[in-house]
mmCIF file of C-alpha atoms and ligand atoms in Angstrom:
data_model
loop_
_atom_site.group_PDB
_atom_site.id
_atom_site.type_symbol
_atom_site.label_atom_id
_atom_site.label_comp_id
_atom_site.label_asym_id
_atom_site.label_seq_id
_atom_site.Cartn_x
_atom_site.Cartn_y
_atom_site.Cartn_z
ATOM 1 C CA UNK A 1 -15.007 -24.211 16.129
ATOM 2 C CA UNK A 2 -14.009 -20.579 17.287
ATOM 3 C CA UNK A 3 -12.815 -18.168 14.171
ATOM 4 C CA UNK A 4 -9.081 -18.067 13.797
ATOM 5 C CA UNK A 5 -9.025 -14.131 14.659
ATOM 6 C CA UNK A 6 -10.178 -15.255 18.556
ATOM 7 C CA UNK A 7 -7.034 -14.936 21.130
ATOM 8 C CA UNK A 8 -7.924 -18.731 22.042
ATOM 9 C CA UNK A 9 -7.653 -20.071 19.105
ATOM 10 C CA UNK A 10 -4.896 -18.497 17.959
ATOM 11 C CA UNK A 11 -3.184 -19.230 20.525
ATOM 12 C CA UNK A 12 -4.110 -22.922 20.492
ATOM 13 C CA UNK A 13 -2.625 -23.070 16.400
ATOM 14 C CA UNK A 14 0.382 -21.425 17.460
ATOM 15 C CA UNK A 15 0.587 -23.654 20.271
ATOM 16 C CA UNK A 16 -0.191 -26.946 17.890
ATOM 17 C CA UNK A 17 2.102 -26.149 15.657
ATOM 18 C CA UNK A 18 5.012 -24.934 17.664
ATOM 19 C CA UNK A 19 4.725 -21.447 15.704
ATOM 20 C CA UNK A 20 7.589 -19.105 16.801
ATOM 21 C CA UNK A 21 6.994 -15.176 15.321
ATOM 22 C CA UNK A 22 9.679 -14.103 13.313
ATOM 23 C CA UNK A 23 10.364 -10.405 14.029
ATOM 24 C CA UNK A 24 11.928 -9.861 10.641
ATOM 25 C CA UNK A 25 9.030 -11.132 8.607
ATOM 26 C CA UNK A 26 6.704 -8.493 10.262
ATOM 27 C CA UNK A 27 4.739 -11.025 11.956
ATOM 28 C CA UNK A 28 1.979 -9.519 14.094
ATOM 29 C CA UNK A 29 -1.103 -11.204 13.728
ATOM 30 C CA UNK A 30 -4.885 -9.901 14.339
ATOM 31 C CA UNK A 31 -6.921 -10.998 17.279
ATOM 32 C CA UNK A 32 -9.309 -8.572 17.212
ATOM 33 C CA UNK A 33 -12.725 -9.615 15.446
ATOM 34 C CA UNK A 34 -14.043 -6.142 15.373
ATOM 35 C CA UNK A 35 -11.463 -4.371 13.075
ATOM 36 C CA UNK A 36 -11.605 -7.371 10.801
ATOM 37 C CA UNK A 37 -15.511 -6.936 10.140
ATOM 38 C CA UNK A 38 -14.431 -3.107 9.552
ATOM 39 C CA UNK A 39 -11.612 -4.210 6.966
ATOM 40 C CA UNK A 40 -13.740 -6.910 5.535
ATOM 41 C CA UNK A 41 -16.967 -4.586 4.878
ATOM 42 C CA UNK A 42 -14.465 -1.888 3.211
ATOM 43 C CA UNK A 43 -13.734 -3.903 1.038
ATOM 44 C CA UNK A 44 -16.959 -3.984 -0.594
ATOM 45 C CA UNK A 45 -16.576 -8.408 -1.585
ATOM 46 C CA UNK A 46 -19.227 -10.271 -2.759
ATOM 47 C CA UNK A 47 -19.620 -13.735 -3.963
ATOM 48 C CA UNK A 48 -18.992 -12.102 -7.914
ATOM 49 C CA UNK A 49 -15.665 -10.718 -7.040
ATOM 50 C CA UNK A 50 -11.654 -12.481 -5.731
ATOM 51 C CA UNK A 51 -9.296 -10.705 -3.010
ATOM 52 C CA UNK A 52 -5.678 -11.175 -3.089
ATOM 53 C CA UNK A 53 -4.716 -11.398 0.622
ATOM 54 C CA UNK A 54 -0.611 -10.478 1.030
ATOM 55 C CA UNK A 55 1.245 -11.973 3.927
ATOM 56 C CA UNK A 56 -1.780 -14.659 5.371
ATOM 57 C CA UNK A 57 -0.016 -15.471 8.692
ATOM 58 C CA UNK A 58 -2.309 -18.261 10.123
ATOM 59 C CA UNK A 59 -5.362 -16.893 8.276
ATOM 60 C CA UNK A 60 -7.936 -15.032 10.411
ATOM 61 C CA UNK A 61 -8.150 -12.721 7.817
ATOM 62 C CA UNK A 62 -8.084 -15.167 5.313
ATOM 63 C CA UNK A 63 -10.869 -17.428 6.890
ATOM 64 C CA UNK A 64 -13.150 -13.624 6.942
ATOM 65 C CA UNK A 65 -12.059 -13.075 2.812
ATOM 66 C CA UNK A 66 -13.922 -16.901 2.088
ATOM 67 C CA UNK A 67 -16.841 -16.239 3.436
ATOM 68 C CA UNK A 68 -17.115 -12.537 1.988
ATOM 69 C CA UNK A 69 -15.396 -13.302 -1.389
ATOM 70 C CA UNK A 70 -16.056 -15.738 -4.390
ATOM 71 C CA UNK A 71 -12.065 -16.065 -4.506
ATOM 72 C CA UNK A 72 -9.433 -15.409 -2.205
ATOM 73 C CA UNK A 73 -5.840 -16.277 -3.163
ATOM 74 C CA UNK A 74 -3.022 -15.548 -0.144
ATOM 75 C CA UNK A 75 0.454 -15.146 -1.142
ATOM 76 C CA UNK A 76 2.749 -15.727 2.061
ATOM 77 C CA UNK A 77 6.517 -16.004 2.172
ATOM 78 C CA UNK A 78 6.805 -17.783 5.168
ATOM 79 C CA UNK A 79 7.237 -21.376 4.284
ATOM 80 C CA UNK A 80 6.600 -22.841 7.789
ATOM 81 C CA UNK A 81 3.198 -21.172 7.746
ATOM 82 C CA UNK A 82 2.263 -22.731 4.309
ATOM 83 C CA UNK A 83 1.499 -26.256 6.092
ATOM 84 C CA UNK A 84 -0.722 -24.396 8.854
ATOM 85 C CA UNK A 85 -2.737 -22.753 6.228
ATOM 86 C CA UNK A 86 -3.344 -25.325 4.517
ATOM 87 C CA UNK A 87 -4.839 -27.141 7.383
ATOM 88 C CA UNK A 88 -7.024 -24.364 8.791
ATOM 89 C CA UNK A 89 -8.189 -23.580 5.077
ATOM 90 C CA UNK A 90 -9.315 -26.819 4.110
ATOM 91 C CA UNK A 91 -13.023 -25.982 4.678
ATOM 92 C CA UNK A 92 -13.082 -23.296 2.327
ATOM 93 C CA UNK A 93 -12.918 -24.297 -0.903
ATOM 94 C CA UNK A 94 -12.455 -21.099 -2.888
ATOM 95 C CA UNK A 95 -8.870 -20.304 -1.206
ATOM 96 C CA UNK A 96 -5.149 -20.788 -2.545
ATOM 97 C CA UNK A 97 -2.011 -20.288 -1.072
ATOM 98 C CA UNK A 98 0.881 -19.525 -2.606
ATOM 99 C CA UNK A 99 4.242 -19.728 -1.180
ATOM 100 C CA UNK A 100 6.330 -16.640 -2.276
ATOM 101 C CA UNK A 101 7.572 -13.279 -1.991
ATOM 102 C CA UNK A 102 4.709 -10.672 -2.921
ATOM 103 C CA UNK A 103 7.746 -8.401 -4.542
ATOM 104 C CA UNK A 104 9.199 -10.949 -6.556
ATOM 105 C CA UNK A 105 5.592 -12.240 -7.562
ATOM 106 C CA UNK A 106 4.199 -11.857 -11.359
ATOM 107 C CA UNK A 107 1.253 -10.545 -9.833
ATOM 108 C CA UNK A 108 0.118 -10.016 -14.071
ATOM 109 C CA UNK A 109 0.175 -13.420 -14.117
ATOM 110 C CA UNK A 110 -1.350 -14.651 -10.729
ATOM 111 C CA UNK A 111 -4.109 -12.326 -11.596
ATOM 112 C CA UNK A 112 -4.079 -14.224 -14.928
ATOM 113 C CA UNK A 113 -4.462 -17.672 -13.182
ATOM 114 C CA UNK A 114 -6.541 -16.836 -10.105
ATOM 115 C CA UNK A 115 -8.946 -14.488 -10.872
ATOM 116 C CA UNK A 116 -10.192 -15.029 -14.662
ATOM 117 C CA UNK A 117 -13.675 -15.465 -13.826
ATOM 118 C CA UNK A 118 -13.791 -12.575 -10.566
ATOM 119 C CA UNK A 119 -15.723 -9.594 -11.628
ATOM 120 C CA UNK A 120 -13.457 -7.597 -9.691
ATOM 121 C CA UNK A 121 -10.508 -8.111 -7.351
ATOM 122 C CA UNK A 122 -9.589 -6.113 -3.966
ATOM 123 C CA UNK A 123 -5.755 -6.600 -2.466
ATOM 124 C CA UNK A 124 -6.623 -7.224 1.824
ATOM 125 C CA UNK A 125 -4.039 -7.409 4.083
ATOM 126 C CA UNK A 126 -2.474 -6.934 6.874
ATOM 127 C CA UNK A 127 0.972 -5.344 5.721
ATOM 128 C CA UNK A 128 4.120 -6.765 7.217
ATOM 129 C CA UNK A 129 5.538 -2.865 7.990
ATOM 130 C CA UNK A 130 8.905 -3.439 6.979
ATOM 131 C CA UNK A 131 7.987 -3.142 3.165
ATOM 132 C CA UNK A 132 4.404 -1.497 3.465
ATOM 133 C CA UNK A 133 5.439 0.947 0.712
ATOM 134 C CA UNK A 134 7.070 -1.016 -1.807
ATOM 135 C CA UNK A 135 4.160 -3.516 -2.428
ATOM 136 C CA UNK A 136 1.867 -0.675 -2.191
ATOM 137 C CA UNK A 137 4.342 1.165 -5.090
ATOM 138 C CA UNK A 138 3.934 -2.532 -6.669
ATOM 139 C CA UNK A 139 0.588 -2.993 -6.677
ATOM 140 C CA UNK A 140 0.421 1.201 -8.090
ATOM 141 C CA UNK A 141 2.655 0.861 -10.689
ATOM 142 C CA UNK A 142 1.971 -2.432 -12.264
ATOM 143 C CA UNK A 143 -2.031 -1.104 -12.934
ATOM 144 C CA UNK A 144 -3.381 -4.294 -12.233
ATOM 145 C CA UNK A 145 -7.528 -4.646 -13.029
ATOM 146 C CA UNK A 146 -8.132 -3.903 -9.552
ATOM 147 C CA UNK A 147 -10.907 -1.819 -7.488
ATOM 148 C CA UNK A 148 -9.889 -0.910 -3.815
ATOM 149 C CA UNK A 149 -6.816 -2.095 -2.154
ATOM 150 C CA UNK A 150 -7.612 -2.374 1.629
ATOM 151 C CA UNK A 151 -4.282 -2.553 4.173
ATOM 152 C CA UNK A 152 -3.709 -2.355 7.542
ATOM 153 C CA UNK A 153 -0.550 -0.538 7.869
ATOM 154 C CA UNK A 154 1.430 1.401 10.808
ATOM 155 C CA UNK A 155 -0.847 4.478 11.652
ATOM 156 C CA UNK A 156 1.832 6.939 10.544
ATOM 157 C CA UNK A 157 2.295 5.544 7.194
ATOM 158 C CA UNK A 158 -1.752 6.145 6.794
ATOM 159 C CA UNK A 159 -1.681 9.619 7.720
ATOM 160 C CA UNK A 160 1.062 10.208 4.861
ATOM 161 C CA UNK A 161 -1.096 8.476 2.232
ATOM 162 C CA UNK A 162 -4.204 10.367 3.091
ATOM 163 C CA UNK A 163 -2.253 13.414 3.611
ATOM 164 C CA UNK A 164 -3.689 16.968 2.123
ATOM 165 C CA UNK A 165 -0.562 19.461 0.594
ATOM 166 C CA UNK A 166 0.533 22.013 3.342
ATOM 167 C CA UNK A 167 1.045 19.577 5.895
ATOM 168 C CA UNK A 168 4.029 17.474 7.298
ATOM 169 C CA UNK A 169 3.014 14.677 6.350
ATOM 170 C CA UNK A 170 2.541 15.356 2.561
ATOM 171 C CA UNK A 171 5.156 13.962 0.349
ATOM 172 C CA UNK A 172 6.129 11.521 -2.816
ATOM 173 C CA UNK A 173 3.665 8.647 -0.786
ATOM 174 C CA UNK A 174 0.913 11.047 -0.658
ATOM 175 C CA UNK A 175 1.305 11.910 -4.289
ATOM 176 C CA UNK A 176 1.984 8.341 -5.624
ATOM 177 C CA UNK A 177 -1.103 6.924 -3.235
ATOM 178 C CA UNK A 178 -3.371 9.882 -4.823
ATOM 179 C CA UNK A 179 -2.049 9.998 -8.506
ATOM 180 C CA UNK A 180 -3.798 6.486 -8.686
ATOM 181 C CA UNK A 181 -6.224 6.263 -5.451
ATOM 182 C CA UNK A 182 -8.652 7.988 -3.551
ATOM 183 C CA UNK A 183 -7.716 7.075 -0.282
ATOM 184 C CA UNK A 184 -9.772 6.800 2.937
ATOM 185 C CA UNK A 185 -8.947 6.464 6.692
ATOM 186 C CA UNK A 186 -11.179 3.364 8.073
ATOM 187 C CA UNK A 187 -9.733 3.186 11.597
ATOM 188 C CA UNK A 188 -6.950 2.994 13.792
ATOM 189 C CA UNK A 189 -5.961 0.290 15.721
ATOM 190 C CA UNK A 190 -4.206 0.040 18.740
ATOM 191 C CA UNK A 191 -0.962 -2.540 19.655
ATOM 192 C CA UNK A 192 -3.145 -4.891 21.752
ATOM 193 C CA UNK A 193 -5.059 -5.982 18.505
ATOM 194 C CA UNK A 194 -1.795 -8.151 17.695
ATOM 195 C CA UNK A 195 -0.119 -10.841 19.219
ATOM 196 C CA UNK A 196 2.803 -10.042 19.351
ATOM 197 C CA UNK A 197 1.687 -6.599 20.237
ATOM 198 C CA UNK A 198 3.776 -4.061 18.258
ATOM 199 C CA UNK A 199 4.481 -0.516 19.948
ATOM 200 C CA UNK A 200 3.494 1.395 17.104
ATOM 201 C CA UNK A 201 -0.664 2.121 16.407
ATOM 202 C CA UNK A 202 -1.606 0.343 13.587
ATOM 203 C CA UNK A 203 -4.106 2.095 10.427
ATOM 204 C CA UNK A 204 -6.851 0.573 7.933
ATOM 205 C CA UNK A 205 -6.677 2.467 4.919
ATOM 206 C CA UNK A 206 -8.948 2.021 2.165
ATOM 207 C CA UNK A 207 -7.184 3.031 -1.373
ATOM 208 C CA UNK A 208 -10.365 3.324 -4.356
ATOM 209 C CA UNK A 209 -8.734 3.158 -7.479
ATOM 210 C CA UNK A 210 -9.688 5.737 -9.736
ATOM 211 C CA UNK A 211 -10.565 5.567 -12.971
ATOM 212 C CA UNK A 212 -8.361 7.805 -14.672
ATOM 213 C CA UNK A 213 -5.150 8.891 -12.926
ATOM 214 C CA UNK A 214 -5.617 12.600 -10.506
ATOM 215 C CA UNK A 215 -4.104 14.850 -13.088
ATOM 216 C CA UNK A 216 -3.120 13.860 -16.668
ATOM 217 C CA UNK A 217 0.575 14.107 -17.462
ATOM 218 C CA UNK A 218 2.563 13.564 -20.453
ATOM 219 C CA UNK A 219 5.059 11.524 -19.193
ATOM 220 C CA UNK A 220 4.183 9.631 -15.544
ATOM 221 C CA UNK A 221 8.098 8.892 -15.235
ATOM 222 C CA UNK A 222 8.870 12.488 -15.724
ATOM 223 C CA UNK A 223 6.353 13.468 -13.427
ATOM 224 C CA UNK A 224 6.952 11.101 -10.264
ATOM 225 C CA UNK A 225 10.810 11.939 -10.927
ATOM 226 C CA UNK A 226 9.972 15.700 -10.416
ATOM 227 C CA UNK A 227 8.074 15.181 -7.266
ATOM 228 C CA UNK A 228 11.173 12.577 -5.986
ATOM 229 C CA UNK A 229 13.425 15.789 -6.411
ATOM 230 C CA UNK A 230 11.492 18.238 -5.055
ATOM 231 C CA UNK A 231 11.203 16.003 -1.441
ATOM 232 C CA UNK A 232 14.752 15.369 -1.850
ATOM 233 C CA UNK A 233 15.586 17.962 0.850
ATOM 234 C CA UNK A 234 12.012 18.972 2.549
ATOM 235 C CA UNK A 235 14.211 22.254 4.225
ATOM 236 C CA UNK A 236 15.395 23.406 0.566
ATOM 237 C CA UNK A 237 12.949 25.232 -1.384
ATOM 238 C CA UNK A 238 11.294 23.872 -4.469
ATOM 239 C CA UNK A 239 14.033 25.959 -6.819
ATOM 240 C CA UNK A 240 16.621 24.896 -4.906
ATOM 241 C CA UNK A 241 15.868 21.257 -5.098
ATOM 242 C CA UNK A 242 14.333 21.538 -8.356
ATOM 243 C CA UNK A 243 17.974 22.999 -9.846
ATOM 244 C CA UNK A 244 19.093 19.268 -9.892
ATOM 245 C CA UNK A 245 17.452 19.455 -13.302
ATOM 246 C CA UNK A 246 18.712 22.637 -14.478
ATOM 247 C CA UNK A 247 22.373 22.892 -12.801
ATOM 248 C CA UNK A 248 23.503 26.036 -10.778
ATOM 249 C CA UNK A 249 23.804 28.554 -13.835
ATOM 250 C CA UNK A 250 20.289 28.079 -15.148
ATOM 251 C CA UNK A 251 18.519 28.428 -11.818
ATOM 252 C CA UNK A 252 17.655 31.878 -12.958
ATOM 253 C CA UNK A 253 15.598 30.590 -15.425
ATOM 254 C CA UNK A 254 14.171 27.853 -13.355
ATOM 255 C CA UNK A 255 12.623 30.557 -11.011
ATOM 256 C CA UNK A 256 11.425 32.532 -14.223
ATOM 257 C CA UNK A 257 9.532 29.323 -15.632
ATOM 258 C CA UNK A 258 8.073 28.446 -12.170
ATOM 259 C CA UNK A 259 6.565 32.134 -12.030
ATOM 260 C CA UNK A 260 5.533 32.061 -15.789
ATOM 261 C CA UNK A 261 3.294 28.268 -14.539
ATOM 262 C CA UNK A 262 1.939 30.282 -11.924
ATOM 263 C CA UNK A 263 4.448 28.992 -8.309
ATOM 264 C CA UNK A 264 6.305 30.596 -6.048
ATOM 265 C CA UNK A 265 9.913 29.322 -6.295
ATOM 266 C CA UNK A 266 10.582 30.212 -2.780
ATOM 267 C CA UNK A 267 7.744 27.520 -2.014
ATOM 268 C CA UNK A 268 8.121 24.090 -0.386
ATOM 269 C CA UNK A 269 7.505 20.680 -2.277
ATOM 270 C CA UNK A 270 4.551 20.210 0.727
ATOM 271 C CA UNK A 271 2.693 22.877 -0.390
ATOM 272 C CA UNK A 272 2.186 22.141 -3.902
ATOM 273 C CA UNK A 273 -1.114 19.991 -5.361
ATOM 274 C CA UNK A 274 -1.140 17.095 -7.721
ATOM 275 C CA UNK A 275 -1.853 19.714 -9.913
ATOM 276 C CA UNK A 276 0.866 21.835 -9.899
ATOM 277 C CA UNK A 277 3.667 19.588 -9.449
ATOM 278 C CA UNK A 278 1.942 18.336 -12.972
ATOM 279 C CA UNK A 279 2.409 21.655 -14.368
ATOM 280 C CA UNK A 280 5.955 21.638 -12.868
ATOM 281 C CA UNK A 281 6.413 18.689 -14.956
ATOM 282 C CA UNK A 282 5.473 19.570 -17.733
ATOM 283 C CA UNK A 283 7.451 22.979 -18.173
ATOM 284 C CA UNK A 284 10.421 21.461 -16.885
ATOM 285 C CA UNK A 285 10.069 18.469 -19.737
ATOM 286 C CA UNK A 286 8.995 21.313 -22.451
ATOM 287 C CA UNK A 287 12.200 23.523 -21.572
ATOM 288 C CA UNK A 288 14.347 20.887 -22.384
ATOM 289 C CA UNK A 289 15.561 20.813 -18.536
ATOM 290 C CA UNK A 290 14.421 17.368 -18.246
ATOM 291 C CA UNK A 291 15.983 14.643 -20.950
HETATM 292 N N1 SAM B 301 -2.716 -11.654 7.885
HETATM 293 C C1 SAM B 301 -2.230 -12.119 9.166
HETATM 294 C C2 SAM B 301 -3.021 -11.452 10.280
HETATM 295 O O1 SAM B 301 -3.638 -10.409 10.014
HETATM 296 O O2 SAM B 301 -3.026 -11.950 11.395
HETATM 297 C C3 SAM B 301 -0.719 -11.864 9.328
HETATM 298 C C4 SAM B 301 -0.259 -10.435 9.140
HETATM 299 S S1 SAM B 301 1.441 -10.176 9.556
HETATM 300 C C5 SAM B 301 1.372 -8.428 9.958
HETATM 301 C C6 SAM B 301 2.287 -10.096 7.996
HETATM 302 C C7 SAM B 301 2.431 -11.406 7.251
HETATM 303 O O3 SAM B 301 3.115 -11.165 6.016
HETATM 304 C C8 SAM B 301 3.256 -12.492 7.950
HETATM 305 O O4 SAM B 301 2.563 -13.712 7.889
HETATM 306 C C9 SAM B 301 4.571 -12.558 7.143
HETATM 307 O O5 SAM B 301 5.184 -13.829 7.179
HETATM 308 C C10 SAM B 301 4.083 -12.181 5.761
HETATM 309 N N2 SAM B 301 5.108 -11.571 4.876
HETATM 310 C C11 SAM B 301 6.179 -10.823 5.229
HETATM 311 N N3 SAM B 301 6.847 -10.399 4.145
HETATM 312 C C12 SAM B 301 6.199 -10.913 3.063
HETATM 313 C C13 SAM B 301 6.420 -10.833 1.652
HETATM 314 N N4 SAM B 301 7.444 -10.141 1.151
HETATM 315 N N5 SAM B 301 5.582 -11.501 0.820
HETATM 316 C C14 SAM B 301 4.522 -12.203 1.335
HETATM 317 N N6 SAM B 301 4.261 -12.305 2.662
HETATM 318 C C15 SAM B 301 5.071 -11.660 3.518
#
């Protein structure tokens, strides 16, 4: 039998099952069998190791994760798709579905229940674009034992991740993405890769956790709440936006303490490092601007 990711046979499983895409669940799936061997060999699997898969659709990634993994479980919110996938994945033993929404998952606890014995686990998928960034914030924040998170996402949302300082598309992404990740472009991938085609280009992007966060901070709260206020106005300077912490009549002494650390108060959040915005942090929190 063809793979799942060919046009025919999706097609003919869509066609089986009288599968109709719903726009609002982000539902564009892959039919493109080159871009999955480039997601599926970024992700480094072996038969030692599991891969969460988010948002399985009708599986062609899903089919690519059992042969390369020792585990894959697929977490898909779409309940008419859970009967599909269960009949396309019945040769492969070492998959489970789960019905659900990835944000309101207890992914401590999935990884608890499905990936005990995996050496080490990789998140793959296929993003549905209308909430690429908060599962990526989820799967950040909630430091889960995991090694590389690979995701195809909408090519602009890439760039922003992978983003250097100085450029337009540096912001709180870029810093949140490279706080915890070192993050690396694997390809972009045109509309016609999809059925339905979207009319955005699509980007892999592989995220290697690191080992110890980019910079070390005091306070990680403190520090991703400084870099949320100074992108709150991209045109204002970094004083200017940064004076949310010390109110109008202090902003004197705002601009002094930025010089004393070493920035430019006239600068704009894009231009600053990891590195300095820890700094920032840091003397804000010390000069008792920041509760
Ligand atoms: N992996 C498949 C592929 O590559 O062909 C489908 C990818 S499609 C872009 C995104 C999938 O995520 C859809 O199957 C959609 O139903 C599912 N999805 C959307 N929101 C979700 C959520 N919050 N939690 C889990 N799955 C979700």
């Amino acid at each position: 039998m063809k793979e799942i990711v060919t046009s025919s046979r999706t097609r003919d499983i869509i066609r089986k099952h009288r599968f109709t895409f719903k726009k609002s669940l982000g539902q564009n799936f892959l039919i493109d069998g080159h871009v999955l061997d480039q997601i599926i060999e970024a992700a480094g699997l072996d038969e030692s190791r599991g891969a969460l898969e988010i948002g399985p659709g009708i599986g062609s990634l899903t089919e690519q994760l059992a042969k390369a993994a020792g585990k894959v479980t697929a977490v898909e919110i779409d309940r008419r798709l859970i009967p599909i996938l269960q009949e396309v994945m019945s040769p492969y033993e070492n998959v489970s579905i789960v019905q659900g929404d990835i944000l309101k998952t207890d992914l401590k606890q999935l990884w608890q229940d499905q990936f005990a014995s995996c050496e080490g686990v990789s998140v793959v998928a296929n993003l549905p674009y209308y909430v690429t960034t908060p599962i990526i914030m989820k799967l950040l924040e909630e430091k889960l034992p995991l090694e590389n998170i690979v995701v195809m996402v909408q090519k602009e949302v890439a760039q922003r991740m992978a983003a250097n300082p100085g450029g337009k598309d540096f912001g709180s992404l870029s810093i949140a993405v490279q706080y915890y990740c070192e993050p690396q472009l694997v390809c972009i991938v045109p509309g016609k890769a999809f059925i339905p085609a979207p009319n955005v280009d699509s980007a892999v992007i592989k995220l290697k956790r690191r080992l110890e966060p980019a910079v070390s901070v005091p306070d990680e709260a403190k520090f991703f709440h400084v870099v949320q206020t100074a992108f709150s106005q991209r045109r204002k300077t970094l004083a200017n936006n940064l004076s949310a912490f010390s109110g109008k009549e202090r902003k004197g002494e705002l601009s002094e303490l930025l010089l004393q650390i070493g920035i430019q108060p006239e600068r704009r959040a894009e231009t600053l490092s990891l590195d300095e915005f820890a700094r920032v942090s840091e003397a804000l929190t010390k000069s008792g601007m920041m509760n």
